[in-house]
mmCIF file of C-alpha atoms and ligand atoms in Angstrom:
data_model
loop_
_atom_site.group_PDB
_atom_site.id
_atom_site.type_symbol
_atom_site.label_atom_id
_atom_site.label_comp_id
_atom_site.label_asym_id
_atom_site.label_seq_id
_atom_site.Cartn_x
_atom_site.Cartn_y
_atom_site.Cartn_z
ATOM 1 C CA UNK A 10 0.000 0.000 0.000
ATOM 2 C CA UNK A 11 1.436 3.344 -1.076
ATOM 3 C CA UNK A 12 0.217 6.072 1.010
ATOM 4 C CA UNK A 13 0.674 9.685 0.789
ATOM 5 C CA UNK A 14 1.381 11.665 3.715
ATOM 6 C CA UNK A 15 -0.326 12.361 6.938
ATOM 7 C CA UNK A 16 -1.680 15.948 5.857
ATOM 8 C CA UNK A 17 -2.636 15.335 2.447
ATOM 9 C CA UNK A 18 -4.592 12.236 3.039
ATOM 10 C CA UNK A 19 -6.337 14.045 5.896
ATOM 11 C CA UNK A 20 -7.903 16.397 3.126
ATOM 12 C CA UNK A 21 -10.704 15.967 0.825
ATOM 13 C CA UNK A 22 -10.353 16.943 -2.553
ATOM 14 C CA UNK A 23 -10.829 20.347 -3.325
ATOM 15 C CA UNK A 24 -14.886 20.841 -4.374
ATOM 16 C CA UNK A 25 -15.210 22.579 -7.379
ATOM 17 C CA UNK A 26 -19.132 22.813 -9.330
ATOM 18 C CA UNK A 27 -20.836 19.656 -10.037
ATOM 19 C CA UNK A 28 -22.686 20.323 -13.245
ATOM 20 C CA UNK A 29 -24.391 17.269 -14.862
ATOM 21 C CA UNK A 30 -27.146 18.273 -16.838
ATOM 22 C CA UNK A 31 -30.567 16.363 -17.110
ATOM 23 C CA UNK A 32 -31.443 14.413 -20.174
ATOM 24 C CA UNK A 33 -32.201 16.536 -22.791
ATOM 25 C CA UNK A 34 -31.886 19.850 -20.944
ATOM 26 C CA UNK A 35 -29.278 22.265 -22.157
ATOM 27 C CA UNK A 36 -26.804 23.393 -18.991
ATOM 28 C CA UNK A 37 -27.195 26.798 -17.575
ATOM 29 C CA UNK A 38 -24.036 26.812 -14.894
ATOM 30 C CA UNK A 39 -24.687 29.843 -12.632
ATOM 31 C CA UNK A 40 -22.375 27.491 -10.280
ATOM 32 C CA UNK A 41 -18.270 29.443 -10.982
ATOM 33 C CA UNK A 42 -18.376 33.177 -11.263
ATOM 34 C CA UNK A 43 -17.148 33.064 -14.617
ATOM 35 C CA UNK A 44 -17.965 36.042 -16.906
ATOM 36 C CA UNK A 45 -21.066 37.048 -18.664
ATOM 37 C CA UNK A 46 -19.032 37.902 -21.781
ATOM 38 C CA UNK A 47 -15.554 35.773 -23.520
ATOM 39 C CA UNK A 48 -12.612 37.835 -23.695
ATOM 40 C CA UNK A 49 -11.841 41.132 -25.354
ATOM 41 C CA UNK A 50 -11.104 40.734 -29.360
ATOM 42 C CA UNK A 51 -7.664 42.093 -28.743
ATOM 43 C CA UNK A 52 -6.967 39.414 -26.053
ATOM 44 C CA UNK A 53 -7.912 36.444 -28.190
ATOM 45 C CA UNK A 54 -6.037 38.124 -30.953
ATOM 46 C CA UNK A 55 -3.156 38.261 -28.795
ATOM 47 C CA UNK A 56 -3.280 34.575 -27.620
ATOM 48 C CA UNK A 57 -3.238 33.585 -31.035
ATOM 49 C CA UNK A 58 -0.770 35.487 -32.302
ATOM 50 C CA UNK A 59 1.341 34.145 -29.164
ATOM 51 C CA UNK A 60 0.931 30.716 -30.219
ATOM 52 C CA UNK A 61 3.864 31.167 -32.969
ATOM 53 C CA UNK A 62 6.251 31.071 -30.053
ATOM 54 C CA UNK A 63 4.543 28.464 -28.087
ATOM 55 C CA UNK A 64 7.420 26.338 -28.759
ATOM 56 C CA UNK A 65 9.512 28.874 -26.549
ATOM 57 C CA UNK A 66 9.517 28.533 -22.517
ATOM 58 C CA UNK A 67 7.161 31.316 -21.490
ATOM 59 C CA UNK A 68 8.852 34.676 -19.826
ATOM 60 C CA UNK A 69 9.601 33.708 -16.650
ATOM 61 C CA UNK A 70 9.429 36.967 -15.202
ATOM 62 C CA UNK A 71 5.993 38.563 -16.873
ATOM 63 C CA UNK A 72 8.025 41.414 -17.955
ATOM 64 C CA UNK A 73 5.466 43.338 -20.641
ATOM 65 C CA UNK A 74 2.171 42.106 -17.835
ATOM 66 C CA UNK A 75 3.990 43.544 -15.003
ATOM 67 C CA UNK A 76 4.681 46.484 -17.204
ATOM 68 C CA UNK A 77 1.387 46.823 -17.979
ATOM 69 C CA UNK A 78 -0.132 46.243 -14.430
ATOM 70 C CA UNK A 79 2.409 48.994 -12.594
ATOM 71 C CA UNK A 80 1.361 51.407 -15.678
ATOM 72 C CA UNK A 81 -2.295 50.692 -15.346
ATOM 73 C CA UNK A 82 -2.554 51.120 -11.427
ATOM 74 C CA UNK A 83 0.511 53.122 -10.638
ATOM 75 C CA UNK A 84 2.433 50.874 -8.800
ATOM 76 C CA UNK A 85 5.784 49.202 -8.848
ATOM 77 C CA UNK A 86 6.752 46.520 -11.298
ATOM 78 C CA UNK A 87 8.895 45.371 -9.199
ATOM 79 C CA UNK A 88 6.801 44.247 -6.274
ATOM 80 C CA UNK A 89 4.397 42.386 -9.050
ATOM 81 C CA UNK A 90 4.026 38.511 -9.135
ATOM 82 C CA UNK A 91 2.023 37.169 -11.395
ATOM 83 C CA UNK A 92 0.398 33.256 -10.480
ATOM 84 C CA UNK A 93 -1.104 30.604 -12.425
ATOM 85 C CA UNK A 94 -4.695 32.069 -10.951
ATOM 86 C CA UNK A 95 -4.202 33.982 -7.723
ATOM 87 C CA UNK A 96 -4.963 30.601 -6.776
ATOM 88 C CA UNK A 97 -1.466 29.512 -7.179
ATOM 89 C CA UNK A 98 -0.205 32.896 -5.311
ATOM 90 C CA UNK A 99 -2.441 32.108 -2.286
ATOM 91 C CA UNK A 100 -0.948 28.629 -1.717
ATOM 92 C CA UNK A 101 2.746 29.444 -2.531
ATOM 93 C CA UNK A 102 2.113 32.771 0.381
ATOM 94 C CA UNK A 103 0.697 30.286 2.377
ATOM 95 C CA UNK A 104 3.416 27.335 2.246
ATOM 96 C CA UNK A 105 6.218 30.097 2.490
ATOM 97 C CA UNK A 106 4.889 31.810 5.706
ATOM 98 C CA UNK A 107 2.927 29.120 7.544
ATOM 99 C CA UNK A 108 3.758 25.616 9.331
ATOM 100 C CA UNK A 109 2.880 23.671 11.809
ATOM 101 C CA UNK A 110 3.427 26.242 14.170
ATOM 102 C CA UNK A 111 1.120 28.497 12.948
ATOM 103 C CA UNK A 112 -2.613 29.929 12.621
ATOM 104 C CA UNK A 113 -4.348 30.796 9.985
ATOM 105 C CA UNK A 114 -7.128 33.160 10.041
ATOM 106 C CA UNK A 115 -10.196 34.647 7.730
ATOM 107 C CA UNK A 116 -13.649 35.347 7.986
ATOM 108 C CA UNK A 117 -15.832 32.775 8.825
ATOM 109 C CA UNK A 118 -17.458 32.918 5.136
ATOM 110 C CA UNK A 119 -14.175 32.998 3.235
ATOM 111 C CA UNK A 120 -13.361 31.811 -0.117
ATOM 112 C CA UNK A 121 -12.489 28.107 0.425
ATOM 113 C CA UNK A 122 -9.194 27.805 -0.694
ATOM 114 C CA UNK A 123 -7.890 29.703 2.056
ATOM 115 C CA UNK A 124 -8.428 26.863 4.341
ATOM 116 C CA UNK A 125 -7.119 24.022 1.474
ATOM 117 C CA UNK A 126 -3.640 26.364 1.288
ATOM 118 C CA UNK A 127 -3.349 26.446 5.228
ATOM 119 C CA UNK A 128 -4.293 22.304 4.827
ATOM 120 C CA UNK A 129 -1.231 21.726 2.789
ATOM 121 C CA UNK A 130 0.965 24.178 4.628
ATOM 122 C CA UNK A 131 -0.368 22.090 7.634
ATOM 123 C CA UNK A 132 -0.857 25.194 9.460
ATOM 124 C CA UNK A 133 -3.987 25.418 11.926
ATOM 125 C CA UNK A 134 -6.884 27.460 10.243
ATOM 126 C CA UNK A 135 -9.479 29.618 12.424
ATOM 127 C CA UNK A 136 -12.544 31.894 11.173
ATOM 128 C CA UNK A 137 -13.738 34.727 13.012
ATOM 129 C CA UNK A 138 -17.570 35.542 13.153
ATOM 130 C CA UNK A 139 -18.617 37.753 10.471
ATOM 131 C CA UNK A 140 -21.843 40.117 10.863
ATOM 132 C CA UNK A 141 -24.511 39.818 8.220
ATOM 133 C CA UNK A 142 -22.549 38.290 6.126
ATOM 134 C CA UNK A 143 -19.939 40.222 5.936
ATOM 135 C CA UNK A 144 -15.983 40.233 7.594
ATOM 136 C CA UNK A 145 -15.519 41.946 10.719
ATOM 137 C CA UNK A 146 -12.472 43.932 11.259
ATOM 138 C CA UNK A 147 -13.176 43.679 15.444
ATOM 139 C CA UNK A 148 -14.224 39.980 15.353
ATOM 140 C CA UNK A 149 -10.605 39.403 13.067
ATOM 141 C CA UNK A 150 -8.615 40.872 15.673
ATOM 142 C CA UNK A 151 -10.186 39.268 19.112
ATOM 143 C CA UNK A 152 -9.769 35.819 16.913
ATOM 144 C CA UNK A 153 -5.828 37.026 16.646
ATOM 145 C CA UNK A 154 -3.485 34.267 18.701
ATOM 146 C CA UNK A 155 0.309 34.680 19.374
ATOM 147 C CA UNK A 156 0.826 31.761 16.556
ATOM 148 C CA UNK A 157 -1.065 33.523 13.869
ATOM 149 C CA UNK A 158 1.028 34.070 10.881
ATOM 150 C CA UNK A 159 -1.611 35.039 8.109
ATOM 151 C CA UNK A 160 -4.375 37.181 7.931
ATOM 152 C CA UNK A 161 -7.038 36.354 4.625
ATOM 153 C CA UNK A 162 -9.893 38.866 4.309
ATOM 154 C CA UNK A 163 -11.017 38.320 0.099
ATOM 155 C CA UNK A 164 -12.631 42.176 0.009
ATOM 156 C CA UNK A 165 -15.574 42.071 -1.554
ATOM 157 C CA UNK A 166 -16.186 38.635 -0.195
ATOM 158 C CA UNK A 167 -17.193 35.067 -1.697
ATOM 159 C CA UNK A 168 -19.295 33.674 -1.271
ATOM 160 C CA UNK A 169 -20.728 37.117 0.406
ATOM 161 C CA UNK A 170 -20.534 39.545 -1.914
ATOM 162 C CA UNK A 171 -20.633 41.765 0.552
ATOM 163 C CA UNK A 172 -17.423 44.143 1.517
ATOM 164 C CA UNK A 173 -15.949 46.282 3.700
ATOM 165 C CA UNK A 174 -14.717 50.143 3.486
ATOM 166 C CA UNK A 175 -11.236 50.751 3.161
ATOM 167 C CA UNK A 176 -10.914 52.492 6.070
ATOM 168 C CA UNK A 177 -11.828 49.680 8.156
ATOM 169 C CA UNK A 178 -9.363 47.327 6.390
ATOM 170 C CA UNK A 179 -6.562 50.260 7.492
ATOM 171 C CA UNK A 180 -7.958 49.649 10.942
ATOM 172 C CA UNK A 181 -7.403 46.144 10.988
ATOM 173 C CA UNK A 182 -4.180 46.598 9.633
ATOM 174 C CA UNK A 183 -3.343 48.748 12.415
ATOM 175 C CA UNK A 184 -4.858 46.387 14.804
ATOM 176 C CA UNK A 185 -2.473 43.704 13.939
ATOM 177 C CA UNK A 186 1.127 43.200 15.066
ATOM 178 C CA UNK A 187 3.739 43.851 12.646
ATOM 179 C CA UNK A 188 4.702 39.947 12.596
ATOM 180 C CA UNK A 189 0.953 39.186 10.572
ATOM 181 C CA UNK A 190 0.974 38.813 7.027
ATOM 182 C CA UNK A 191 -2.522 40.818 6.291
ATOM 183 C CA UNK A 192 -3.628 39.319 2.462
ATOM 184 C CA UNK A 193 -6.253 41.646 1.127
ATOM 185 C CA UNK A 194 -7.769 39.540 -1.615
ATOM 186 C CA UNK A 195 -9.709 41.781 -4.418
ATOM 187 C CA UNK A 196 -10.799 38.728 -7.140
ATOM 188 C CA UNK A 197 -13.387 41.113 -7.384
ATOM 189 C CA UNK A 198 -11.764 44.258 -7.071
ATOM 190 C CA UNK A 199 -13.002 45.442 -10.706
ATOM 191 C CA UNK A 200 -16.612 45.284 -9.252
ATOM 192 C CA UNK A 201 -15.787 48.019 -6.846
ATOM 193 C CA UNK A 202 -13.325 49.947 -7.910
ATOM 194 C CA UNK A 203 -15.908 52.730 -8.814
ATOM 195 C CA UNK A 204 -15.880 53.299 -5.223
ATOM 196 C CA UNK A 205 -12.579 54.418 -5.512
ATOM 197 C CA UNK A 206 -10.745 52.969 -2.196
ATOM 198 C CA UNK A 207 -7.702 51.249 -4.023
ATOM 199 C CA UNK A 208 -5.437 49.018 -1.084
ATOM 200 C CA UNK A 209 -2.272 48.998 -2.853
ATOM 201 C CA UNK A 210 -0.873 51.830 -1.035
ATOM 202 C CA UNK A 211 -0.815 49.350 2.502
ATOM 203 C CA UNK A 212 1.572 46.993 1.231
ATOM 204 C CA UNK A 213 4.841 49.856 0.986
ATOM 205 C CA UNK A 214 4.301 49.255 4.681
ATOM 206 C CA UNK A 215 6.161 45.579 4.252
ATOM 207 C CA UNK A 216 3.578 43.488 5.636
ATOM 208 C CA UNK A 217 0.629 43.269 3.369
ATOM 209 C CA UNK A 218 -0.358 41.599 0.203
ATOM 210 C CA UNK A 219 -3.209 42.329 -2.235
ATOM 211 C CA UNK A 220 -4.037 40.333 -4.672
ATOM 212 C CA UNK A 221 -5.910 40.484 -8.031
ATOM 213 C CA UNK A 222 -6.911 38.057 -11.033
ATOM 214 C CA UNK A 223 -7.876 38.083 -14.702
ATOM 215 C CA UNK A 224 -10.891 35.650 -13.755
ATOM 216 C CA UNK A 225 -13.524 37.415 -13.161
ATOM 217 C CA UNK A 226 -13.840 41.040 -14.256
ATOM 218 C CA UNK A 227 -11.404 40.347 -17.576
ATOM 219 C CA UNK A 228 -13.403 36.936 -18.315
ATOM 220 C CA UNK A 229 -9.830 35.011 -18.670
ATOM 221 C CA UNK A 230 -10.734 32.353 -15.930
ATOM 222 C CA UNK A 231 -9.590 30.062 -18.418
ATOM 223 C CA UNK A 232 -6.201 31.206 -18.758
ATOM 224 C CA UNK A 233 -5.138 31.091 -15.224
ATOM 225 C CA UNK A 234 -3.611 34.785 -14.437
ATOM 226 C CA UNK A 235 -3.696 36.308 -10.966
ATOM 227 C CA UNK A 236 -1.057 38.532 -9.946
ATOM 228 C CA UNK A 237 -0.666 40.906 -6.709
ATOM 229 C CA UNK A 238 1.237 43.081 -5.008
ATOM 230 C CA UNK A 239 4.070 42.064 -2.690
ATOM 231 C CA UNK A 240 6.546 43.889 -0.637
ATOM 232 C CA UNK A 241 10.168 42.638 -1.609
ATOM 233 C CA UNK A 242 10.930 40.414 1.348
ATOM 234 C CA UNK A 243 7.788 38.805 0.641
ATOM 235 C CA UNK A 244 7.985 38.547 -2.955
ATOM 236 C CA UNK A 245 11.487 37.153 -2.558
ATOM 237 C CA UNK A 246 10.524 34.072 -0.715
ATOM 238 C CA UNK A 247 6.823 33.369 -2.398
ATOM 239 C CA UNK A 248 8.939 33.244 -5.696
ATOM 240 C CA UNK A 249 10.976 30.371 -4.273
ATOM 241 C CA UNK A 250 7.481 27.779 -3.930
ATOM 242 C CA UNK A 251 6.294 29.434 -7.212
ATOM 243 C CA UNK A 252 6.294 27.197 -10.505
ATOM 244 C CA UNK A 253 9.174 29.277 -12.241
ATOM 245 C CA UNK A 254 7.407 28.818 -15.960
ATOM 246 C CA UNK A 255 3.994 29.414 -14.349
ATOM 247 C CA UNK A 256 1.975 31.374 -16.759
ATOM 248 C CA UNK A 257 2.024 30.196 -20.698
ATOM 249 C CA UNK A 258 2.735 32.628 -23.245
ATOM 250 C CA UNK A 259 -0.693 32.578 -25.055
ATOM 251 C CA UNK A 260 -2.006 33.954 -21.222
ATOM 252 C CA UNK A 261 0.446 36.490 -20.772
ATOM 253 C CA UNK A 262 -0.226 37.879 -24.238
ATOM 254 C CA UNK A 263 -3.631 37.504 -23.545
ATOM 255 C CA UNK A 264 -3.799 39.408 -19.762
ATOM 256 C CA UNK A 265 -1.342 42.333 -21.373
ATOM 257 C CA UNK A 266 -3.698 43.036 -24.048
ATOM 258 C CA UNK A 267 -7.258 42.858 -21.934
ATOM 259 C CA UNK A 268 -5.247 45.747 -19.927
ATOM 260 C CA UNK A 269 -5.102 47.645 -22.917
ATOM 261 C CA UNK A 270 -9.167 47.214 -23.404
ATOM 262 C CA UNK A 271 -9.908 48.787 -20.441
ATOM 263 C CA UNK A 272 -13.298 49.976 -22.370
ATOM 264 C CA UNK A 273 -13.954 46.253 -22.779
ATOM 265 C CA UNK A 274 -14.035 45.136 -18.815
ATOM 266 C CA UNK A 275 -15.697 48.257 -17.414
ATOM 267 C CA UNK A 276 -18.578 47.938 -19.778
ATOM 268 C CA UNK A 277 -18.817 44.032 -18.540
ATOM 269 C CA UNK A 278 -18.520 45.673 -14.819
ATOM 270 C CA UNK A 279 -21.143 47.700 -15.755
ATOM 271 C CA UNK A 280 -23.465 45.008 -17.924
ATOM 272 C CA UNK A 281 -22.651 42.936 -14.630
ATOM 273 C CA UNK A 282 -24.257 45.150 -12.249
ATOM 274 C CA UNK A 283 -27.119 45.753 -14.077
ATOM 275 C CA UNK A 284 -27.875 42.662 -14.022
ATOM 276 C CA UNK A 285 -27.229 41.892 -10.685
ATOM 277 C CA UNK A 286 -29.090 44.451 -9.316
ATOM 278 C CA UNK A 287 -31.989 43.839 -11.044
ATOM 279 C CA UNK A 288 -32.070 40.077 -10.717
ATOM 280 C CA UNK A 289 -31.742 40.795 -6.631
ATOM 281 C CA UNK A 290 -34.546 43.453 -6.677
ATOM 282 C CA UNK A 291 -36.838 40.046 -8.387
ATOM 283 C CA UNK A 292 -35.781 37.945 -5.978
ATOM 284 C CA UNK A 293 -36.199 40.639 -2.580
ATOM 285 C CA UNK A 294 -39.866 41.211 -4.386
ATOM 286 C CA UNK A 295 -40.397 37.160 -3.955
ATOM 287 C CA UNK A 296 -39.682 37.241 -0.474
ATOM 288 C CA UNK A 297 -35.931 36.181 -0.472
ATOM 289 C CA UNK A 298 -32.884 37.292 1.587
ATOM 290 C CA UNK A 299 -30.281 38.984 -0.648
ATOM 291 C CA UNK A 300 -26.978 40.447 0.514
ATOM 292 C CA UNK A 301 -26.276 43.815 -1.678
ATOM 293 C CA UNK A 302 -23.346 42.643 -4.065
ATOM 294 C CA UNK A 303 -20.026 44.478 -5.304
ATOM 295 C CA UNK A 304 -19.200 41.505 -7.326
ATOM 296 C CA UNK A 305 -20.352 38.950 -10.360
ATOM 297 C CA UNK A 306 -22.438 36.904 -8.049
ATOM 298 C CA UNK A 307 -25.571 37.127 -5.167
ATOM 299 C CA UNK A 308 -25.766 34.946 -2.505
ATOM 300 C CA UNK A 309 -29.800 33.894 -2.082
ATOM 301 C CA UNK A 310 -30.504 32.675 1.315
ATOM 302 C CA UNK A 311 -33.733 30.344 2.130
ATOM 303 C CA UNK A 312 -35.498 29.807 5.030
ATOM 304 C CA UNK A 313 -33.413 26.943 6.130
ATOM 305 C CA UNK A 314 -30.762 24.288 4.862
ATOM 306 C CA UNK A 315 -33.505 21.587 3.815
ATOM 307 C CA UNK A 316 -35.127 24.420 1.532
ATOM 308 C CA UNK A 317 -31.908 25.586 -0.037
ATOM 309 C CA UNK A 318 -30.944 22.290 -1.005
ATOM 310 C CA UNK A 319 -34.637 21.372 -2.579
ATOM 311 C CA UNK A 320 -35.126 24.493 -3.987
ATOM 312 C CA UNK A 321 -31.193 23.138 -5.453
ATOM 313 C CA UNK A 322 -32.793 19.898 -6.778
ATOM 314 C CA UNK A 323 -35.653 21.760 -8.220
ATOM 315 C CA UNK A 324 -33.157 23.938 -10.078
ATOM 316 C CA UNK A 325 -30.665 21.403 -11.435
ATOM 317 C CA UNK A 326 -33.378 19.266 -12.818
ATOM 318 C CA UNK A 327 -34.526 22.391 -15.134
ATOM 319 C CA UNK A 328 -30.704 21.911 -15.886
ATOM 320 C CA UNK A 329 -30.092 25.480 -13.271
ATOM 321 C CA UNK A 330 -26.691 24.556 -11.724
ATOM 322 C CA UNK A 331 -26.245 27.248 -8.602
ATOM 323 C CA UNK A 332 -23.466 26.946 -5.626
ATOM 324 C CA UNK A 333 -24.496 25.039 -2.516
ATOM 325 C CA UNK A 334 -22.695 26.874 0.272
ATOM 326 C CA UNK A 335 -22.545 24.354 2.856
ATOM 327 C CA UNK A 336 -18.784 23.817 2.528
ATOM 328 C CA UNK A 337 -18.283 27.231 3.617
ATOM 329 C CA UNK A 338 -21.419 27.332 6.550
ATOM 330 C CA UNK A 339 -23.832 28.631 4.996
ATOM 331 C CA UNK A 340 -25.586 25.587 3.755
ATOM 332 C CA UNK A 341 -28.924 28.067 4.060
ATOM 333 C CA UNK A 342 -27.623 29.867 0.893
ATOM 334 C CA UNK A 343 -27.430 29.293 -2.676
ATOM 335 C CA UNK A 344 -25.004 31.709 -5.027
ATOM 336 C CA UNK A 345 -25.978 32.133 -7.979
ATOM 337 C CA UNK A 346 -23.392 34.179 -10.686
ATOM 338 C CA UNK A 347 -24.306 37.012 -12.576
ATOM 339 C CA UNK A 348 -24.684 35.120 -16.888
ATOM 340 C CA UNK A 349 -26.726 36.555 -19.561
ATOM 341 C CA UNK A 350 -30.197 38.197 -19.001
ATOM 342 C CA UNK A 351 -32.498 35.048 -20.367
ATOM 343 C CA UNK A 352 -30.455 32.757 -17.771
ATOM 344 C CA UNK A 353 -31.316 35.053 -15.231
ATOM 345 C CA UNK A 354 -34.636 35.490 -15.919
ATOM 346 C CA UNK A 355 -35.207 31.507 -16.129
ATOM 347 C CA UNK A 356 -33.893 31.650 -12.906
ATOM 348 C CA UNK A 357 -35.780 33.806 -11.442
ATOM 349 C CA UNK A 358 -38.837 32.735 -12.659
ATOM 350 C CA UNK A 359 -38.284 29.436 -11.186
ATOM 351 C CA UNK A 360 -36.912 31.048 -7.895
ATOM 352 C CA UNK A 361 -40.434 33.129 -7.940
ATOM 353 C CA UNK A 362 -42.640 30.069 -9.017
ATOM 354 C CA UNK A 363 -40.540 28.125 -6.281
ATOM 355 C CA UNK A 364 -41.674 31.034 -3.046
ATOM 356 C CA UNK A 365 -45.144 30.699 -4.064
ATOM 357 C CA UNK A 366 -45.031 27.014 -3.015
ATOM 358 C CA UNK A 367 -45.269 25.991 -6.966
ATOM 359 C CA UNK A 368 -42.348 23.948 -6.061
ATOM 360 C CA UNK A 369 -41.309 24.545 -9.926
HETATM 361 C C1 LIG B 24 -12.194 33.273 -8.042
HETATM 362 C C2 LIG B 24 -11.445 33.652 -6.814
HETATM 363 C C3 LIG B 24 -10.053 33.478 -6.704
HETATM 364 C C4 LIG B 24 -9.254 32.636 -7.669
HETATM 365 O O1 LIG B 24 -9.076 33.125 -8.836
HETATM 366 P P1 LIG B 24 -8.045 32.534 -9.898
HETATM 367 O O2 LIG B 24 -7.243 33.742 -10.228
HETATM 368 O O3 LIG B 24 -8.909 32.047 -10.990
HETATM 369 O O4 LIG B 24 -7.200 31.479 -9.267
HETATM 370 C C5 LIG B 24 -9.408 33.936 -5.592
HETATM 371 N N1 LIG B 24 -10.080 34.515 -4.589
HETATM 372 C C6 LIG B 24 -11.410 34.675 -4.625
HETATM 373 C C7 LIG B 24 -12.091 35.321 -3.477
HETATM 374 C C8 LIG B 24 -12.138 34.236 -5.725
HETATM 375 O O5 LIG B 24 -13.469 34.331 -5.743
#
């Protein structure tokens, strides 16, 4: 018998979206945050055009993305690392400043993979209690122990939605000793950044991270780009877990030019949160509890867990695939991601048909 060891078979597998469709049903996945719309033009143009060189080891050191990312949100090239996803930054952070000695912390509603990247770092993972769904900065710091090394707060949240002002992620910053690694995650951050409360100023003070991706708001989920900003020290030793050929050429090309079509994302920010906002004002009308959103997705709660997860069944076998939240705590809520208009109105309908006891 060939084992692996102790940690790893102590996890299970990461859960990503089940999405089986029923016989002769077309799939509507709701279920992964992707985007309503592909790519920009001039990012697919750009992959392709990569592709001649695809032969060729990718550029290990994202020069013309970084480039484009310090020029974009005035910031230093140099503190830029760019990940296969911001997954793959989140783990390597993780494994490089986190052991068995340590704590891990978030908001009780975080995004998942925090807790699989403190599982493999075999650190210890807490939550703090969040209020109404959403992180809270004083809950964070009374959940602070003298072995916590990491601080995770994804701002606006998932599965959430919700978020908190900047000025309350300075004071949790300020709350915590100099020895935390606070990771501001903003997967989202293209949602809000209307608001106008950019982070990236917190990590010249050495001991904060933000991070960003090309998944949601730039509809590259596909191409696995994340990328964040690091202070040097910090950078220095996340690069040493890091794949060193990471990101292929095609996405690189592809993430430089999306910057460049800056048009192109804030008009699917926008087309996003029309949507959004009007799908939540059908579902408040039918009676349902609906968190405001700042991102690509709402998170629906029912009256209880055994009504989010028939309401669920009801769904899927119209071929509706939503996300079950009961991994994360909230098996009372269903999230459902922002797709084209006629998906959303299916589901809604349904939703609708489902309050008034139709049971679709
Ligand atoms: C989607 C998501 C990510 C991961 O994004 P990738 O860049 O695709 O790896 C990270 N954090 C949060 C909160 C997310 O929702």
């Amino acid at each position: 018998m060939i084992r692996s060891v102790g940690h790893i078979s102590a996890m299970s597998p990461y859960a990503l979206a089940q999405l089986e469709a029923p016989e002769g049903k077309p799939l509507i996945s709701l279920s992964q945050n992707e985007s309503l719309r592909p790519p920009s033009p001039l990012a697919i143009e750009a992959a392709a055009e990569a592709m001649k060189a695809g032969h060729l080891y990718p550029d290990p050191d994202w020069s013309e993305l970084r480039a484009a990312l310090s020029g974009l949100h005035g910031i230093p090239a140099e503190g830029i690392l760019c990940g296969c996803g911001s997954m793959e930054l989140i783990s390597c952070l993780t494994q490089a400043f986190a052991d068995e000695q340590n704590t891990v912390l978030a908001p009780a509603y975080a995004y998942p993979f925090f807790r699989t990247a403190a599982q493999l770092a075999r650190a210890r993972y807490d939550t703090a209690p969040e209020q109404d769904r959403c992180a809270s900065v004083d809950a964070l710091l009374a959940a602070v122990r003298d072995d916590t090394r990491i601080v995770f707060v994804a701002n606006p949240g998932n599965p959430t939605g919700t978020r908190i002002p900047r000025a309350e992620l300075v004071r949790l910053r300020e709350g915590l000793p100099g020895d935390i690694l606070l990771v501001i995650d903003e997967a989202y951050g293209e949602f809000a950044d209307h608001l106008g409360e950019p982070m990236f100023d917190l990590v010249g003070c050495g001991d904060t991270v933000v991070l960003r991706t090309f998944s949601k708001a730039y509809g590259l989920a596909g191409m696995r780009i994340g990328w964040g900003l690091f202070p040097p020290e910090i950078a220095r030793e996340v690069r040493k877990v890091m794949n060193p050929n990471n990101i292929t050429t095609a996405g690189q090309a592809a993430a430089t030019a999306a910057l460049v079509d800056q048009a192109y994302m804030r008009e699917t920010c926008r087309e996003t949160a029309a949507l959004r906002d009007e799908f939540r004002g059908r579902l408040v009308k039918a009676g349902l509890d609906v968190p405001e959103s700042f991102t690509n997705f709402i998170l629906i709660r029912m009256k209880s867990a055994e009504e989010a997860h028939r309401a669920d069944v009801a769904l899927r076998a119209e071929g509706v695939f939503l996300r079950p939240q009961g991994g994360v705590g909230l098996a009372d809520c269903l999230r459902a991601t922002i797709g084209a208009s006629e998906r959303l109105d299916l589901t809604a309908s349904l939703l609708e048909h489902w309050m008034n006891g139709g049971k679709t």
